Amino acid sequence: MRKIYVIGIGAGDPDHLTLQAAKAIGRTDVFFLLDKGEAKESMIELRRSMLKAYGKPSRRIAEGRDPDRDRTPADYTGTIADWRHRRSEVTEALIGEYLLDDEIGAFLVWGDPSLYDSTIAILDEILARGLTTFEYEVIPGISSVSSLAAKHRVGLNRVGRPFQVTTGRRLAEGWPEQVGDVIVMLDAHQTFGAVERPDEVDIFWGAYLGTPDELLISGPLDEVADEIRRVRAEARERHGWIMDTYLLRRRT
């Protein structure tokens, strides 16, 4: 039976790689990579360094093209479902062509595979079709959320109170009810600027977490929001891309 690892490799720091992940990389015969067409050289180099440090000399790399999708769809749920389906077809073709019987394949996932990543769902869809068989194992990784909290030296939850992880798109619909602490990911539009009563909210923001280009800003939202916008815009212009996340915390 063929086996596949879904390996969380951390938010960007090579030292985020766990011993479990390093051992799994060392056992892998084929690494599957889906090129989004916008790959960043620094991220590619980090992945290369991990394979060089922990992979076996005979490792192979199988690359496929990640299908395009509408980034501002009218039907978000339907668009994502269609994209995942097309992505599963590309992935299934790669597995069928490159992963031999009794070999081990792997997907290297940024952060943690359980948080805003589609690899697990795509593998489940492939197995449900019944045409390609394999078993798979998920190796957890350090997420950007964990890294953000560590860098700012804050806890994600306060005593007896819940927190919520969401996206910029959902935050734009309003602050989640009965939650005082909100972690926001995938926010290309700096939605924190639309938060009501910003004078009652603190923000802990980070970009390129764990990398040499890491940026951190924290403070009262009404006082640092403009600084975050400026720093973010300059960084995006300088690097051509940005990955950031933040924690919003109401003081009451």
XYZ file of C-alpha atoms in Angstrom:
252
model
C 0.000 0.000 0.000
C 1.306 3.417 -0.921
C 1.515 5.965 1.894
C 1.379 9.750 1.906
C 2.474 12.190 4.584
C 0.873 15.605 4.950
C 3.686 17.409 6.745
C 3.291 20.743 8.515
C 6.608 22.584 8.116
C 5.943 25.693 10.199
C 5.336 29.343 9.463
C 8.730 30.190 7.979
C 11.478 29.494 10.496
C 13.565 26.400 9.589
C 13.671 25.592 13.317
C 9.875 25.253 13.314
C 10.303 21.817 11.758
C 9.498 19.217 14.418
C 11.463 16.014 14.946
C 8.421 14.058 13.755
C 8.303 16.114 10.544
C 12.052 15.760 9.948
C 11.825 11.968 10.329
C 8.873 11.826 7.920
C 10.796 13.868 5.345
C 13.670 11.409 5.731
C 11.387 8.466 4.913
C 9.760 10.072 1.863
C 10.481 8.896 -1.673
C 8.450 11.478 -3.629
C 7.547 15.054 -2.695
C 4.476 16.508 -4.434
C 4.559 20.232 -5.162
C 1.731 22.259 -6.668
C 3.064 25.437 -8.275
C 0.695 28.361 -7.723
C 2.466 30.404 -10.377
C 3.374 32.984 -7.742
C 5.937 31.070 -5.716
C 8.293 33.221 -3.700
C 11.986 32.429 -3.964
C 12.577 32.748 -0.222
C 9.833 30.204 0.493
C 11.106 27.880 -2.218
C 14.625 28.110 -0.779
C 13.375 27.238 2.708
C 11.676 24.142 1.347
C 14.827 23.198 -0.581
C 16.946 23.560 2.551
C 14.612 21.250 4.490
C 14.807 18.579 1.797
C 18.580 18.913 1.621
C 18.968 18.675 5.393
C 16.528 15.836 6.091
C 15.577 14.150 2.813
C 17.292 11.061 1.494
C 19.556 11.436 -1.555
C 17.247 9.365 -3.759
C 14.209 11.589 -3.124
C 12.227 12.702 -6.147
C 10.040 15.770 -6.746
C 6.795 15.654 -8.736
C 5.406 19.050 -9.703
C 1.976 20.022 -10.973
C 0.216 23.266 -11.765
C -2.259 24.472 -9.153
C -5.534 25.408 -10.911
C -6.432 29.086 -10.984
C -9.475 30.365 -9.109
C -11.497 33.540 -8.802
C -10.247 35.515 -5.775
C -13.388 37.651 -5.518
C -16.237 35.255 -6.392
C -19.935 35.960 -5.975
C -20.428 32.360 -4.808
C -17.468 31.818 -2.486
C -18.444 28.347 -1.245
C -19.215 27.045 -4.728
C -16.024 28.519 -6.175
C -13.863 26.906 -3.499
C -15.596 23.544 -3.972
C -14.940 23.689 -7.716
C -11.316 24.715 -7.192
C -10.726 21.890 -4.714
C -12.255 19.409 -7.120
C -9.952 20.523 -9.947
C -7.027 20.515 -7.543
C -7.855 16.964 -6.496
C -7.741 15.849 -10.133
C -4.256 17.335 -10.572
C -3.119 15.754 -7.309
C -4.562 12.364 -8.177
C -2.774 12.401 -11.534
C 0.542 13.149 -9.814
C 0.071 10.350 -7.294
C -0.900 7.883 -10.003
C 2.075 8.755 -12.191
C 4.896 9.204 -9.691
C 4.149 7.219 -6.525
C 4.991 3.559 -6.980
C 3.634 0.661 -4.936
C 5.091 0.517 -1.423
C 6.604 4.016 -1.766
C 6.010 7.021 0.470
C 4.955 10.406 -0.871
C 4.579 13.697 0.957
C 3.051 17.157 0.745
C 4.897 19.934 2.588
C 2.296 22.282 4.062
C 3.085 25.736 5.424
C 2.069 26.144 9.058
C -0.228 23.380 10.275
C -2.235 21.201 7.842
C -5.387 21.515 9.976
C -5.628 25.311 9.713
C -6.799 26.930 6.458
C -5.246 24.325 4.186
C -7.052 22.083 1.705
C -4.649 19.137 1.416
C -6.519 16.844 3.811
C -9.880 17.505 2.146
C -8.372 16.928 -1.297
C -6.862 13.576 -0.323
C -10.203 12.532 1.181
C -11.936 13.436 -2.089
C -9.458 11.359 -4.081
C -9.983 8.347 -1.817
C -13.767 8.763 -2.016
C -13.631 8.395 -5.798
C -12.088 4.952 -5.287
C -9.802 5.037 -8.326
C -6.532 5.696 -6.499
C -5.689 3.961 -3.245
C -3.244 4.936 -0.519
C -3.148 5.563 3.205
C -2.107 8.901 4.643
C -0.871 10.412 7.881
C -0.940 14.044 9.016
C 2.117 15.491 10.758
C 1.189 18.668 12.710
C 3.233 21.833 12.364
C 3.701 25.187 14.081
C 1.074 27.532 12.676
C 1.426 31.251 12.015
C -1.114 31.730 14.819
C 1.143 29.982 17.335
C 4.160 31.856 16.027
C 2.352 35.207 16.257
C 1.403 34.622 19.894
C 4.921 33.517 20.792
C 6.568 36.492 19.109
C 4.301 38.951 20.914
C 4.530 36.949 24.162
C 0.751 36.791 24.603
C -1.723 34.001 25.223
C -4.435 33.468 22.654
C -7.129 32.995 25.286
C -7.910 34.778 28.520
C -9.103 32.967 31.631
C -12.541 31.464 31.108
C -13.009 33.198 27.753
C -13.100 31.796 24.216
C -11.244 33.032 21.164
C -12.018 32.618 17.480
C -9.822 32.104 14.425
C -11.366 33.587 11.311
C -10.563 35.296 8.002
C -10.565 38.900 6.903
C -13.572 38.138 4.705
C -15.588 36.977 7.715
C -14.378 39.802 9.960
C -15.719 42.231 7.369
C -19.186 40.879 8.186
C -18.792 41.963 11.818
C -17.046 41.093 15.057
C -17.953 37.531 16.167
C -20.560 37.473 18.923
C -19.563 36.621 22.500
C -15.857 36.620 21.651
C -13.340 39.159 22.876
C -10.261 37.744 21.148
C -10.183 37.253 17.367
C -7.266 35.875 15.348
C -7.503 36.944 11.714
C -5.832 35.187 8.783
C -5.968 35.593 5.009
C -6.769 39.305 5.175
C -5.638 41.019 1.982
C -7.729 44.128 2.684
C -6.594 45.099 6.210
C -10.084 44.635 7.567
C -8.974 45.685 11.045
C -9.512 49.234 9.781
C -13.267 48.687 9.768
C -13.525 47.394 13.348
C -15.999 49.312 15.472
C -14.714 51.141 18.565
C -11.013 50.752 17.679
C -10.122 52.762 20.805
C -11.249 49.725 22.857
C -9.197 47.160 20.916
C -5.536 46.141 20.963
C -3.894 44.568 17.924
C -0.927 42.202 17.728
C 0.182 42.053 14.082
C 2.918 40.068 12.384
C 4.167 39.419 8.853
C 6.757 36.986 7.416
C 6.698 35.285 10.808
C 9.808 33.263 11.570
C 11.766 34.592 8.592
C 14.604 37.138 8.480
C 12.057 39.637 7.107
C 9.734 39.293 10.108
C 7.710 42.378 11.070
C 5.879 42.881 14.373
C 3.650 45.756 15.507
C 1.345 45.897 18.519
C -0.635 48.478 20.444
C -4.032 50.191 20.621
C -5.718 49.688 17.256
C -6.658 53.347 16.820
C -3.025 54.355 17.384
C -1.128 51.789 15.278
C -3.545 50.982 12.417
C -2.002 53.573 10.085
C 1.505 52.367 10.928
C 0.535 48.780 10.086
C -0.933 49.901 6.754
C 2.242 51.836 5.903
C 4.662 49.091 6.960
C 2.575 46.440 5.213
C 2.424 48.404 1.947
C 6.175 49.062 1.991
C 6.946 45.408 2.701
C 4.666 44.178 -0.053
C 6.261 46.584 -2.504
C 9.750 45.503 -1.456
C 9.161 41.734 -1.529
C 6.346 41.452 -4.056
C 4.219 39.444 -1.618
C 3.186 39.377 2.021
C 1.857 36.832 4.494
C 0.505 38.327 7.704
C -1.898 37.591 10.526
C -3.044 39.376 13.655
C -4.837 39.111 16.967
C -7.541 41.630 17.892
C -8.301 41.870 21.602
C -11.099 43.875 23.207
C -10.052 45.292 26.567
C -13.431 44.647 28.214
